[in-house]
mmCIF file of C-alpha atoms and ligand atoms in Angstrom:
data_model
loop_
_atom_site.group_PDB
_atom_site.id
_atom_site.type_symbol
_atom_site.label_atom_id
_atom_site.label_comp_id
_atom_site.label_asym_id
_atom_site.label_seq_id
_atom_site.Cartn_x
_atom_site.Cartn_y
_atom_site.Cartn_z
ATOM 1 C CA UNK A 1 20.156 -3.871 4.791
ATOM 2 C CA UNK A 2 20.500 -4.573 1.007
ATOM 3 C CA UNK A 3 20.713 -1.475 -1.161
ATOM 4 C CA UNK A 4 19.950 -1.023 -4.765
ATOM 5 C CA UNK A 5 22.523 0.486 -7.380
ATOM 6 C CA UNK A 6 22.155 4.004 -5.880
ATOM 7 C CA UNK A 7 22.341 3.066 -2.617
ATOM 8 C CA UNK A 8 18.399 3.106 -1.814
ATOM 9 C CA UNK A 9 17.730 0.837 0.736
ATOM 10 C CA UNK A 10 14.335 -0.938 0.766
ATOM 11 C CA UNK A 11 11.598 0.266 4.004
ATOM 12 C CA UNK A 12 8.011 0.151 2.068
ATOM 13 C CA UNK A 13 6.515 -2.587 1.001
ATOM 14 C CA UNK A 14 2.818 -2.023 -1.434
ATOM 15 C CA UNK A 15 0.826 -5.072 -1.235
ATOM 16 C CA UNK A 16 -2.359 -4.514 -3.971
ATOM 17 C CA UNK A 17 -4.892 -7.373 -2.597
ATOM 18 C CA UNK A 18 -7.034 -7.054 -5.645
ATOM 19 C CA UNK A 19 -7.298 -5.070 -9.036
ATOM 20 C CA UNK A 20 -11.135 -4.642 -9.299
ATOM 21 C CA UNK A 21 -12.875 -1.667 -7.787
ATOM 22 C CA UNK A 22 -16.396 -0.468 -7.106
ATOM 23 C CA UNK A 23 -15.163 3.127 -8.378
ATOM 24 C CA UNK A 24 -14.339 4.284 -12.474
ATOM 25 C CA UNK A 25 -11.643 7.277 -11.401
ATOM 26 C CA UNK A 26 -11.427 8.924 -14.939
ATOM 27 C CA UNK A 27 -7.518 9.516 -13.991
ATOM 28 C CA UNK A 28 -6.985 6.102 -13.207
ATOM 29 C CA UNK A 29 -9.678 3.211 -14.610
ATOM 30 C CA UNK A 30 -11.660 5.082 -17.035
ATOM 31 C CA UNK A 31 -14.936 3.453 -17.508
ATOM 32 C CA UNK A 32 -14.748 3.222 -21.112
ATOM 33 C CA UNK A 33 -11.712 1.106 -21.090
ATOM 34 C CA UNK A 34 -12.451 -0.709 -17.938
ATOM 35 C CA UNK A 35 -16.360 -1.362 -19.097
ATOM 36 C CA UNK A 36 -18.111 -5.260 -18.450
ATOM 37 C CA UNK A 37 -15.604 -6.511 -20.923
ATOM 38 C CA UNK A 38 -12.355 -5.412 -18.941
ATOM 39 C CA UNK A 39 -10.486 -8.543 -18.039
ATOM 40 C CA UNK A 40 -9.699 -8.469 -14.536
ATOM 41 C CA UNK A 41 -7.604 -11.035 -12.510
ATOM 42 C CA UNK A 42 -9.716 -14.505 -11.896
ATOM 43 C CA UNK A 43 -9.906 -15.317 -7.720
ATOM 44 C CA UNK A 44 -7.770 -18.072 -8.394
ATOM 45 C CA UNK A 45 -5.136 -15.983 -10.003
ATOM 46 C CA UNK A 46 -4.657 -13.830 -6.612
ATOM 47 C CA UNK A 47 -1.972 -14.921 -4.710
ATOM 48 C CA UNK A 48 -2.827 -16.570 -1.167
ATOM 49 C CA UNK A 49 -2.854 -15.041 1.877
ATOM 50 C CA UNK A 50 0.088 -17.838 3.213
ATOM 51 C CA UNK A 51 2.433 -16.937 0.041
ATOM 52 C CA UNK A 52 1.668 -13.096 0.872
ATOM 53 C CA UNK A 53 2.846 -13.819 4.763
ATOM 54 C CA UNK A 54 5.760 -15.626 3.105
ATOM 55 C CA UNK A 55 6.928 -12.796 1.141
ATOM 56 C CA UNK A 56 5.599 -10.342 3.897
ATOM 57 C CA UNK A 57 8.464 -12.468 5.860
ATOM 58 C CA UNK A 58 11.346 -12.324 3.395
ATOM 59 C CA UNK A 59 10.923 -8.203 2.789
ATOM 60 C CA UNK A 60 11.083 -7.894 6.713
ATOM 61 C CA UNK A 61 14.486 -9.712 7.148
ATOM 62 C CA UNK A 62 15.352 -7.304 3.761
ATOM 63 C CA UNK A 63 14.663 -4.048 5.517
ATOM 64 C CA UNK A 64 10.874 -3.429 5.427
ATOM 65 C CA UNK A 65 9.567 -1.611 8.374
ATOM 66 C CA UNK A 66 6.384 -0.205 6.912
ATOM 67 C CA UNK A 67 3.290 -1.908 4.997
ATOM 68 C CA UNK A 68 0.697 -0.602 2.647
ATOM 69 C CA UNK A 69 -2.482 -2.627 1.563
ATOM 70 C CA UNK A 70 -3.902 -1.276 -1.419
ATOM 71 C CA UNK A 71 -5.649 -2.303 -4.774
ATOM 72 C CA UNK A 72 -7.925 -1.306 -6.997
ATOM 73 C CA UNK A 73 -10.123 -1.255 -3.663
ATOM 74 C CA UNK A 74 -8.863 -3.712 -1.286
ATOM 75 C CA UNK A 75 -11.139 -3.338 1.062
ATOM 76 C CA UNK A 76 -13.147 -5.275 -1.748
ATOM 77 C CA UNK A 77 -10.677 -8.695 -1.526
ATOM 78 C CA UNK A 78 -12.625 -11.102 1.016
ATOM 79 C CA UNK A 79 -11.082 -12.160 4.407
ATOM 80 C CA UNK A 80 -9.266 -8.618 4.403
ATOM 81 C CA UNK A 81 -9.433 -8.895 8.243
ATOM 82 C CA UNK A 82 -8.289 -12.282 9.077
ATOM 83 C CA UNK A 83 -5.327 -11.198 6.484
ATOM 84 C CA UNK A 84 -4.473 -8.241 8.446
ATOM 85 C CA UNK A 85 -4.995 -10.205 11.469
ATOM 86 C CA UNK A 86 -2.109 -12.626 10.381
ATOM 87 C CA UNK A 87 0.236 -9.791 9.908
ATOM 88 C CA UNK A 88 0.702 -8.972 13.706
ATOM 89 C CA UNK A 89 2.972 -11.699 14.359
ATOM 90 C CA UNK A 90 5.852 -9.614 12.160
ATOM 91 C CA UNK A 91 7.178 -7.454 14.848
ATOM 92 C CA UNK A 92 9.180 -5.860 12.184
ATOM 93 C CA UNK A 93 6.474 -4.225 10.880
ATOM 94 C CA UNK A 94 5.905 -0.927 12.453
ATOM 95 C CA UNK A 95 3.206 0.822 10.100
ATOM 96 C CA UNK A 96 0.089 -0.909 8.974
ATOM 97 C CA UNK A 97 -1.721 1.118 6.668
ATOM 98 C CA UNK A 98 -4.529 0.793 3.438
ATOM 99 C CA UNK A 99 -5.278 3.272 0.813
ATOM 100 C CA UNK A 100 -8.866 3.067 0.520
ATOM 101 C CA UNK A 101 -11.598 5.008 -2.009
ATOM 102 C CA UNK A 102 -13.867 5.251 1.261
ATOM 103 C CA UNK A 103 -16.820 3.215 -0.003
ATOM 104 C CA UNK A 104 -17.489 0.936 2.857
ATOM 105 C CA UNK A 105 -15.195 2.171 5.187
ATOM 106 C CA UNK A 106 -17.945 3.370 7.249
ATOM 107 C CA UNK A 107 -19.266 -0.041 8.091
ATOM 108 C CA UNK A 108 -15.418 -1.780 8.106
ATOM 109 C CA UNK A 109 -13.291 0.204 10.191
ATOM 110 C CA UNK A 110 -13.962 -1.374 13.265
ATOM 111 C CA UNK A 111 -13.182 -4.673 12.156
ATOM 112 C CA UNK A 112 -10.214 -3.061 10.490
ATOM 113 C CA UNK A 113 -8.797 -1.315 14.055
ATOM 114 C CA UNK A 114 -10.036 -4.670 15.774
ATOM 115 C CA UNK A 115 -7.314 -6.663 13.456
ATOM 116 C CA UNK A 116 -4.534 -4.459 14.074
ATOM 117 C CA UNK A 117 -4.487 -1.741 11.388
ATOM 118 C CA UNK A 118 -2.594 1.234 12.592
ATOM 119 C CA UNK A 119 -4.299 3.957 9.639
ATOM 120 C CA UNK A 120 -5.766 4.566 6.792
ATOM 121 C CA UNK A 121 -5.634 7.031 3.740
ATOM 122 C CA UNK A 122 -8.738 7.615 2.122
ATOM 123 C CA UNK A 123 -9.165 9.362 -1.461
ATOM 124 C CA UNK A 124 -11.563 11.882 -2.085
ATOM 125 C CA UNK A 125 -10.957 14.632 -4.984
ATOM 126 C CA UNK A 126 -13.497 16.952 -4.571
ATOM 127 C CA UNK A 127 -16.623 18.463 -2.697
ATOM 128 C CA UNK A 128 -18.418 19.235 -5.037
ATOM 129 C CA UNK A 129 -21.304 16.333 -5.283
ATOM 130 C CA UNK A 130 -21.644 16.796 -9.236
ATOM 131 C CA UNK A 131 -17.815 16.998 -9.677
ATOM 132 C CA UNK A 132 -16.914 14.243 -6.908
ATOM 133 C CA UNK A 133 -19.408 12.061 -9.227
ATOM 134 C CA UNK A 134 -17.667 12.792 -12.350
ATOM 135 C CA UNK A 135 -14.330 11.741 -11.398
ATOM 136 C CA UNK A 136 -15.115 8.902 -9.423
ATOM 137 C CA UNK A 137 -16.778 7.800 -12.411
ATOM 138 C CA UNK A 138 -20.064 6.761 -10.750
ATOM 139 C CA UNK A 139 -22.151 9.832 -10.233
ATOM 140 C CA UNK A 140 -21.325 9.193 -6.272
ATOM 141 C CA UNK A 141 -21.223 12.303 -3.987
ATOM 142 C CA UNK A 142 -18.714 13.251 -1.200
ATOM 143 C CA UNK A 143 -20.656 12.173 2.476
ATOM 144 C CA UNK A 144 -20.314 8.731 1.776
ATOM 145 C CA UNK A 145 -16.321 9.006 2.148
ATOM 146 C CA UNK A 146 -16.348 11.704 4.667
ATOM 147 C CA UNK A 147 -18.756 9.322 6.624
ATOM 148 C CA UNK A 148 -16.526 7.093 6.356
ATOM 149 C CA UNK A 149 -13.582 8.643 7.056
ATOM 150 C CA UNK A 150 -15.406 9.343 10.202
ATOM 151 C CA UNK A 151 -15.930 6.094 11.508
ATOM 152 C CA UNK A 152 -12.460 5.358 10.837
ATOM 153 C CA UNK A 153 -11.256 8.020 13.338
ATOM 154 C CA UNK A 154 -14.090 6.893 15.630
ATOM 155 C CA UNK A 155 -12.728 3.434 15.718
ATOM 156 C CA UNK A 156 -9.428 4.709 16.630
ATOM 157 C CA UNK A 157 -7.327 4.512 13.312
ATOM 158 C CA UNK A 158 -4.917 7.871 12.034
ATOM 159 C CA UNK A 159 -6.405 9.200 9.022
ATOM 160 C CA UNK A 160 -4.803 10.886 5.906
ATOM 161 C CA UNK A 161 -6.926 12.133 2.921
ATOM 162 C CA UNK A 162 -5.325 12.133 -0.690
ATOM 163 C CA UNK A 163 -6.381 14.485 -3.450
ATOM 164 C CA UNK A 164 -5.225 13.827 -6.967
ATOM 165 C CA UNK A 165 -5.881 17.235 -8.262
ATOM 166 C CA UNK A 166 -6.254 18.040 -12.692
ATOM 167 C CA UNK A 167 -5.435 20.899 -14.288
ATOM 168 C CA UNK A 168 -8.917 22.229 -15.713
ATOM 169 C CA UNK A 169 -10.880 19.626 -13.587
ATOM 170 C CA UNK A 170 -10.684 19.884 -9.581
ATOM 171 C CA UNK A 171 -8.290 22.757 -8.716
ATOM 172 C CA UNK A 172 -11.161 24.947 -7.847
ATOM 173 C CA UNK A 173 -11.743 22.267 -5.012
ATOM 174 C CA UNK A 174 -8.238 22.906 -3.254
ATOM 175 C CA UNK A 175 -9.592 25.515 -1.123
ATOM 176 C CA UNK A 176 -12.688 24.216 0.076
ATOM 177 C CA UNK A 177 -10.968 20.389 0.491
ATOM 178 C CA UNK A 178 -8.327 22.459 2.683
ATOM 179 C CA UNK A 179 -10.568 24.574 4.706
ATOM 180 C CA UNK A 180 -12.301 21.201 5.367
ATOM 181 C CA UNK A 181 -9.683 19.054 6.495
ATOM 182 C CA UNK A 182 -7.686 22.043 8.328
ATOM 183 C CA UNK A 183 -11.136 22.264 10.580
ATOM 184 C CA UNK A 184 -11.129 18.466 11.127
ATOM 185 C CA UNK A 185 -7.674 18.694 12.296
ATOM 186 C CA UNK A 186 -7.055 15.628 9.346
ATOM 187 C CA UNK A 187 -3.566 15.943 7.341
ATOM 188 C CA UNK A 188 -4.762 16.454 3.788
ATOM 189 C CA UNK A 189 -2.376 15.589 0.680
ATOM 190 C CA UNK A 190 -2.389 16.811 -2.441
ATOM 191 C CA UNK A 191 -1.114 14.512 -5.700
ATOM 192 C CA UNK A 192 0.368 15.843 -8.507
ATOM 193 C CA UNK A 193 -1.548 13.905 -11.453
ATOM 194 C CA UNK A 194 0.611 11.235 -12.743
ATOM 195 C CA UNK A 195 0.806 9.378 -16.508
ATOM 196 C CA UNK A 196 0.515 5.933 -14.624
ATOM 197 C CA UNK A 197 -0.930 3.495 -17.092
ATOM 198 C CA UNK A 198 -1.814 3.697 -20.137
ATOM 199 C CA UNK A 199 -5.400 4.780 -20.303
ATOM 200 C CA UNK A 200 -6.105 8.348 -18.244
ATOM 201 C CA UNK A 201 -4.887 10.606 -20.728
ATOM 202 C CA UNK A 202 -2.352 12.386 -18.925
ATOM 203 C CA UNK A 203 -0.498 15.634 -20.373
ATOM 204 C CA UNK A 204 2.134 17.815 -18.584
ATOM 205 C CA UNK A 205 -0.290 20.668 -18.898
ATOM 206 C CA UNK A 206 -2.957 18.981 -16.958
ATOM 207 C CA UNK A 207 -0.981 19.040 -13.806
ATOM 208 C CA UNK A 208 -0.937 21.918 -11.101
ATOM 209 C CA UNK A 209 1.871 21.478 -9.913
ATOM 210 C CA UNK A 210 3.364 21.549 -5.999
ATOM 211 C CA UNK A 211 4.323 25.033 -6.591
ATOM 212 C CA UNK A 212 0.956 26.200 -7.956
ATOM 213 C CA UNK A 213 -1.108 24.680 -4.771
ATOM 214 C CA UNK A 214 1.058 26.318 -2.279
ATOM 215 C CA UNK A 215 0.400 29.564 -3.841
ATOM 216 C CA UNK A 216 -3.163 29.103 -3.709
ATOM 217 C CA UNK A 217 -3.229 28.107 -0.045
ATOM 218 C CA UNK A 218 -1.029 30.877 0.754
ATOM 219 C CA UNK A 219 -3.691 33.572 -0.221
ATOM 220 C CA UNK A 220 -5.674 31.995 2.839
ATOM 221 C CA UNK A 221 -3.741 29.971 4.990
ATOM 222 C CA UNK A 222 -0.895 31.094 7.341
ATOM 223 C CA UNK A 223 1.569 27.920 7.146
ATOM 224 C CA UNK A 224 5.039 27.279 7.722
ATOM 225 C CA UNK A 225 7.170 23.686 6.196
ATOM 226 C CA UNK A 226 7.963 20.877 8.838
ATOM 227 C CA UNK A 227 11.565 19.760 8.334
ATOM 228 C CA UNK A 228 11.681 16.140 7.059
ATOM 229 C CA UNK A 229 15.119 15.539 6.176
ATOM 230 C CA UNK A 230 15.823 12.927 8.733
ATOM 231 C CA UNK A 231 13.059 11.048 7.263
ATOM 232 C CA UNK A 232 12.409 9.360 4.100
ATOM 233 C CA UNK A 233 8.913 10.658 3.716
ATOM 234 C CA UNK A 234 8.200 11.068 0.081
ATOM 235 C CA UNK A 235 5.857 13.990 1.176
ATOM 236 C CA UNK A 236 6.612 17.652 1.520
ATOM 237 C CA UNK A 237 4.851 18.387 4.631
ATOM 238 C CA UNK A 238 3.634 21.805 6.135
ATOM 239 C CA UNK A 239 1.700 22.848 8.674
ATOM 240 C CA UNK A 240 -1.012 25.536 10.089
ATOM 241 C CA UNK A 241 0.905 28.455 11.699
ATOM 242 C CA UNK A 242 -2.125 28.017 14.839
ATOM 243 C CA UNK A 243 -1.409 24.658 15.288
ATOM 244 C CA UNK A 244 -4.773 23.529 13.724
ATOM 245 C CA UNK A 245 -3.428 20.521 10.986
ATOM 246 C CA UNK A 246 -1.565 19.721 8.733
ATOM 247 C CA UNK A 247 -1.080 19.058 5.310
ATOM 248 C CA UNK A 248 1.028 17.750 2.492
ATOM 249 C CA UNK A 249 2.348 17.816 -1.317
ATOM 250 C CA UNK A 250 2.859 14.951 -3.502
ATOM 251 C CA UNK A 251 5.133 16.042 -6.244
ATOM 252 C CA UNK A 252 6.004 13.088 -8.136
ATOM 253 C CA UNK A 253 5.935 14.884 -11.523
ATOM 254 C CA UNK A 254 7.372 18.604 -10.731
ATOM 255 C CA UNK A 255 10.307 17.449 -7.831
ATOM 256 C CA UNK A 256 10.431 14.313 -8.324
ATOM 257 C CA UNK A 257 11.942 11.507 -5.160
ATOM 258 C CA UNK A 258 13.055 8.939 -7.434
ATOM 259 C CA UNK A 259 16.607 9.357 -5.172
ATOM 260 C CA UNK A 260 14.025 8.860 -1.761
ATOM 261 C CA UNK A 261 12.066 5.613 -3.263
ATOM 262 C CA UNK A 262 12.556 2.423 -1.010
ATOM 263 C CA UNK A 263 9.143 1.478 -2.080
ATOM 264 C CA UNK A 264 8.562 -2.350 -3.794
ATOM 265 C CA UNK A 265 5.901 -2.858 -4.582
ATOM 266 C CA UNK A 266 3.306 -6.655 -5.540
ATOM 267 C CA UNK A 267 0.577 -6.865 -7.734
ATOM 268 C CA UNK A 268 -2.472 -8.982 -7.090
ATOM 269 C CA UNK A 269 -1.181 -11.667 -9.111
ATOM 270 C CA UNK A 270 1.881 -11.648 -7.427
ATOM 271 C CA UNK A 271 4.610 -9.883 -9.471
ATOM 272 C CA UNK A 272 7.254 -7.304 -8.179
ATOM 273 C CA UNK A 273 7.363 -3.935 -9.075
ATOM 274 C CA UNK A 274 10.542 -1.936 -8.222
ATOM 275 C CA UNK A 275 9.073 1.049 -9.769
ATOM 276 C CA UNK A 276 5.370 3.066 -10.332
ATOM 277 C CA UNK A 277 6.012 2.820 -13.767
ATOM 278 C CA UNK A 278 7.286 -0.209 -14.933
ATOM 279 C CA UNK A 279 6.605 -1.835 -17.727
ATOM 280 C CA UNK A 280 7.272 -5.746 -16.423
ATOM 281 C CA UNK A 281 7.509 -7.167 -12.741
ATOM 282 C CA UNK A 282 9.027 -10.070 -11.879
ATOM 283 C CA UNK A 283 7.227 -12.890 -11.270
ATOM 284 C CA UNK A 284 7.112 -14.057 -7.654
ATOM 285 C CA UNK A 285 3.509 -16.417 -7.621
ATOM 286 C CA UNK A 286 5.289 -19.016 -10.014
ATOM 287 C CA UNK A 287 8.305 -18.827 -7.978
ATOM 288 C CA UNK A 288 6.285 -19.223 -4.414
ATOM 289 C CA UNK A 289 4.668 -22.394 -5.975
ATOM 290 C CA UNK A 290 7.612 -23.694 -7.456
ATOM 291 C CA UNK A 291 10.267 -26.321 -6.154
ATOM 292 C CA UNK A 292 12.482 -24.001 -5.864
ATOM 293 C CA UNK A 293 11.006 -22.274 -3.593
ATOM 294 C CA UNK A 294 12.194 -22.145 0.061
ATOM 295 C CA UNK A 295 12.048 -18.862 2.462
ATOM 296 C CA UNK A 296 15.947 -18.931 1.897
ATOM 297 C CA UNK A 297 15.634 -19.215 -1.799
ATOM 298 C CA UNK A 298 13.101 -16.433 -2.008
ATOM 299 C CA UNK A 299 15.021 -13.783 0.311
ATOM 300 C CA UNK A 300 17.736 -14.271 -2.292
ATOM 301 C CA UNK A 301 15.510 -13.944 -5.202
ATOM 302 C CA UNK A 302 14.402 -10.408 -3.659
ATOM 303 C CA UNK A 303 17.761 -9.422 -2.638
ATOM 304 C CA UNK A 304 19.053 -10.184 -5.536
ATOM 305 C CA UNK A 305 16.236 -8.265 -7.982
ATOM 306 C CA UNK A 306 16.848 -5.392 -5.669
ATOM 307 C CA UNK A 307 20.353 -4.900 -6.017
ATOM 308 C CA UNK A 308 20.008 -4.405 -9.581
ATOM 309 C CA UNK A 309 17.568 -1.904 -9.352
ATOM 310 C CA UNK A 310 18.122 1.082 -10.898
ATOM 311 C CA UNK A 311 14.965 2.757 -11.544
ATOM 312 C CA UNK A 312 14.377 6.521 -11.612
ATOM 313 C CA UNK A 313 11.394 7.209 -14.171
ATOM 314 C CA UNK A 314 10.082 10.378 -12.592
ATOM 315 C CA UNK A 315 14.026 12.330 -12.771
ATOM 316 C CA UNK A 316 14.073 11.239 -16.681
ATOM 317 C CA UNK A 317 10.076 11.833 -17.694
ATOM 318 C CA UNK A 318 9.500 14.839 -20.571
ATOM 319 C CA UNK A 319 6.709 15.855 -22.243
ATOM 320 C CA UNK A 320 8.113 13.773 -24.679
ATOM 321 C CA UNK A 321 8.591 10.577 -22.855
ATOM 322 C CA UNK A 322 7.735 7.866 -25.221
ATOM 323 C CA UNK A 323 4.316 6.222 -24.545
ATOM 324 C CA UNK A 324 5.608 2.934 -23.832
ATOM 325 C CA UNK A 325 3.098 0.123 -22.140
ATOM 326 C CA UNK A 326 2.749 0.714 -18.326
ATOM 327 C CA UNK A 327 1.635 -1.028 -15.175
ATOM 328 C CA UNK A 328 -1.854 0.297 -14.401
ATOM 329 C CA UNK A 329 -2.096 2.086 -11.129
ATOM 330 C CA UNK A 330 -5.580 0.007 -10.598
ATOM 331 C CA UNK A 331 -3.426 -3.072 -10.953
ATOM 332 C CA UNK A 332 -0.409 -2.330 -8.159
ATOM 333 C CA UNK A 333 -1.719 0.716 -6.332
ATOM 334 C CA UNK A 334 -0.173 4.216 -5.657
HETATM 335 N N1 LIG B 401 -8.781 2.432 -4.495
HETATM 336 C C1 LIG B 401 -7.963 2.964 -3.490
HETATM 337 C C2 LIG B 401 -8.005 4.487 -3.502
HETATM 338 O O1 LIG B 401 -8.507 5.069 -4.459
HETATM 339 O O2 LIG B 401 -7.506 5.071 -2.556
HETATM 340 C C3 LIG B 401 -6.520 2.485 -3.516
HETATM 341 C C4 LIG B 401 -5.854 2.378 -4.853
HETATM 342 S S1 LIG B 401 -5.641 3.920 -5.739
HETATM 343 C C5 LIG B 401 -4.832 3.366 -7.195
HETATM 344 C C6 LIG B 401 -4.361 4.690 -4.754
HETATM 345 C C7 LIG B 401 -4.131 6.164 -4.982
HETATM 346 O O3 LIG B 401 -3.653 6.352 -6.293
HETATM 347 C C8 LIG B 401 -5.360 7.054 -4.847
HETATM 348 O O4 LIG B 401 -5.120 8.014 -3.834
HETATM 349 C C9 LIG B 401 -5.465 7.740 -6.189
HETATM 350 O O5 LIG B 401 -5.881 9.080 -6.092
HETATM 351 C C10 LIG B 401 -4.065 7.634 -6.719
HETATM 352 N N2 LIG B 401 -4.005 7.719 -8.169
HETATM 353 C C11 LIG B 401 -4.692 6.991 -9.077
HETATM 354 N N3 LIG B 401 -4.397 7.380 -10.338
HETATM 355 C C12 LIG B 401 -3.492 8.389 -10.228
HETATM 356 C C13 LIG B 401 -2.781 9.213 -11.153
HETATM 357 N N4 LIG B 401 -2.954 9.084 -12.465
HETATM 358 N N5 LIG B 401 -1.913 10.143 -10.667
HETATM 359 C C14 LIG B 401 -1.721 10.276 -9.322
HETATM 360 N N6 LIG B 401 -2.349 9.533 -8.402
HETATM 361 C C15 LIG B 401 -3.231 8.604 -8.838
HETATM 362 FE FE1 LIG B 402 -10.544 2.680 -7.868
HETATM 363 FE FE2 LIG B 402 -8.748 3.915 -6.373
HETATM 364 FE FE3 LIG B 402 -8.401 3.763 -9.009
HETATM 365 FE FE4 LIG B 402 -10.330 5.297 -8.082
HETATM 366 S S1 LIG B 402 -8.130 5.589 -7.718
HETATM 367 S S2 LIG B 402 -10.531 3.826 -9.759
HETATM 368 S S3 LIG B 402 -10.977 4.216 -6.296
HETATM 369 S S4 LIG B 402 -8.414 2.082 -7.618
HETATM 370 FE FE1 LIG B 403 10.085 5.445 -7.237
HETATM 371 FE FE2 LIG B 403 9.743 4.950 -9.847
HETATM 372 FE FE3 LIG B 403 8.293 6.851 -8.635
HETATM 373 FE FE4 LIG B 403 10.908 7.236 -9.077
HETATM 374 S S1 LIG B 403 9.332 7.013 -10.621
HETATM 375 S S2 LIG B 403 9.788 7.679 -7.156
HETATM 376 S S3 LIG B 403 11.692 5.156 -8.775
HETATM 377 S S4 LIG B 403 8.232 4.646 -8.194
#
């Protein structure tokens, strides 16, 4: 397995299908920077699903176990089916998943299940229809997601439900997102909010942080931590004392798991991302389409940008970390 300068091996690969999205998340594409005039990748400027299987191909043989289809909204890239279709025949891969905003998942996961997707994690930030609408940007209430969060487990896929939760905006929403979930019997995760991008106006004193939520939960929830250290999960999990569920904490800004992060991660126009917050990814689409290019040449290519990695931007962040041009979390996914 190739290994990067601290010895982090590489076991997650993030594939964003498309960076346009039928939601305006004010933490992550604000609709007064992503308005009609945004600029968003052309169709032609996507990579194909045949270089995507070719680079699906080379991660495998470099250690990849476990794939993640995300966007903007991928369940918005056409053919998403026949794509994940395609992606049986790697045997290496033994988790299929998509992060998904929930939109149409009602009407898609059967064709989603059919194709071979093992699960899904769907986003939803609050209960609250008025607040749900705020910070999705659209004025769109909760029952569309939690309908389709339904028909995902109905068609047989695992569900997980993230919450980014804001300091001043949603944390009055832990408790009733919790009891929710914890009576569905449907892990529920809550994300520390990040300062991905550029754009969502991110301050340390807008996140609750890991610490805080537990607290909270503990004045009405019984729960005990499930021991993870023989995996490389990059959540802390707990769960119900009666058995009922069980949920998780993302703390990417208060403890961070820069030392845990086998993650790579490919934008829609075909760059590589060894880290959240990057500034630059390497470019892989003129590389597929190139002369050069042969499956030999390319698992080389990979090995060789991973071996140099040395990324660790969530041990090193401050308050005063300076603003520097980042990735948008739209434009590889979380
Ligand atoms: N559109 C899909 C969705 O919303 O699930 C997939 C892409 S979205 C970028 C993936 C995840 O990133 C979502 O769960 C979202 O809550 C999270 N996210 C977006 N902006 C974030 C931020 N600033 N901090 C932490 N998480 C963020
Ligand atoms: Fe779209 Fe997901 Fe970003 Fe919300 S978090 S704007 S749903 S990509
Ligand atoms: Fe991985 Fe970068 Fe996040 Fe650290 S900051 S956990 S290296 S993506």
């Amino acid at each position: 397995m190739v290994a990067d300068t601290r010895g982090r091996g590489l076991t997650d690969l993030r594939i964003s299908l498309i960076d346009q999205c039928n939601l305006r998340c004010t933490y992550c594409m604000p609709a007064e920077i992503f308005g009609p005039d945004y600029r968003f990748l052309k169709r032609t400027e996507w990579l194909r699903f045949g270089e995507l299987y070719d680079l699906v191909r080379a991660f495998t043989r470099l250690g990849v176990r476990k794939v993640r289809l995300t966007g903007g909204e991928p369940l918005l890239r056409p053919g998403l089916a026949k794509f994940i279709r395609g992606l049986r025949r790697f045997e290496a891969i033994e988790d299929l998943a998509l992060t998904t905003n929930g939109l149409r998942l009602a009407e898609r996961a059967g064709e989603l299940a059919e194709a071979g997707l093992h699960r899904v994690t769907v986003s939803l930030d609050a209960l609250d229809p008025e607040l749900n609408g705020r910070m999705n940007g659209r004025g769109i209430g909760p029952e569309v997601v939690l309908a389709g969060i339904e028909g995902a487990r109905s068609a047989g896929l695992a569900v997980k439900v993230n919450m980014l939760v804001e300091r001043g905006v949603n944390e009055g929403e832990i408790l009733p997102m919790a009891r929710l979930f914890r009576d569905k019997g449907i892990p529920l995760r809550f994300i520390e909010f990040m300062d991905t991008g550029n754009h969502n106006g991110w301050r340390m004193d807008r996140v609750v942080t890991g610490r805080e939520i537990l607290a909270l939960l503990a004045t009405e929830h019984a729960f005990e931590p499930i021991d993870t250290t023989s995996s490389r999960m990059v959540a802390k999990r707990y769960r119900y004392t009666d058995g009922s569920a069980e949920f998780g904490l993302i703390t990417s800004v208060s403890q961070p798991f820069c030392g845990d992060c086998t993650r790579a991660r490919i934008s829609a126009d075909g760059q590589l991302f060894t880290c959240l917050f990057a500034t630059r990814g390497t470019d892989l689409k003129g590389f597929l389409r190139s002369e050069e290019y042969s499956p030999e040449a390319l698992y080389e290519k990979l090995a060789a940008r991973w071996r140099v990695r040395d990324d660790r931007y969530s041990e090193i962040r401050t308050s005063a970390t300076p603003k520097g041009e980042k990735v948008e979390m739209s434009f590889i996914g979380g």
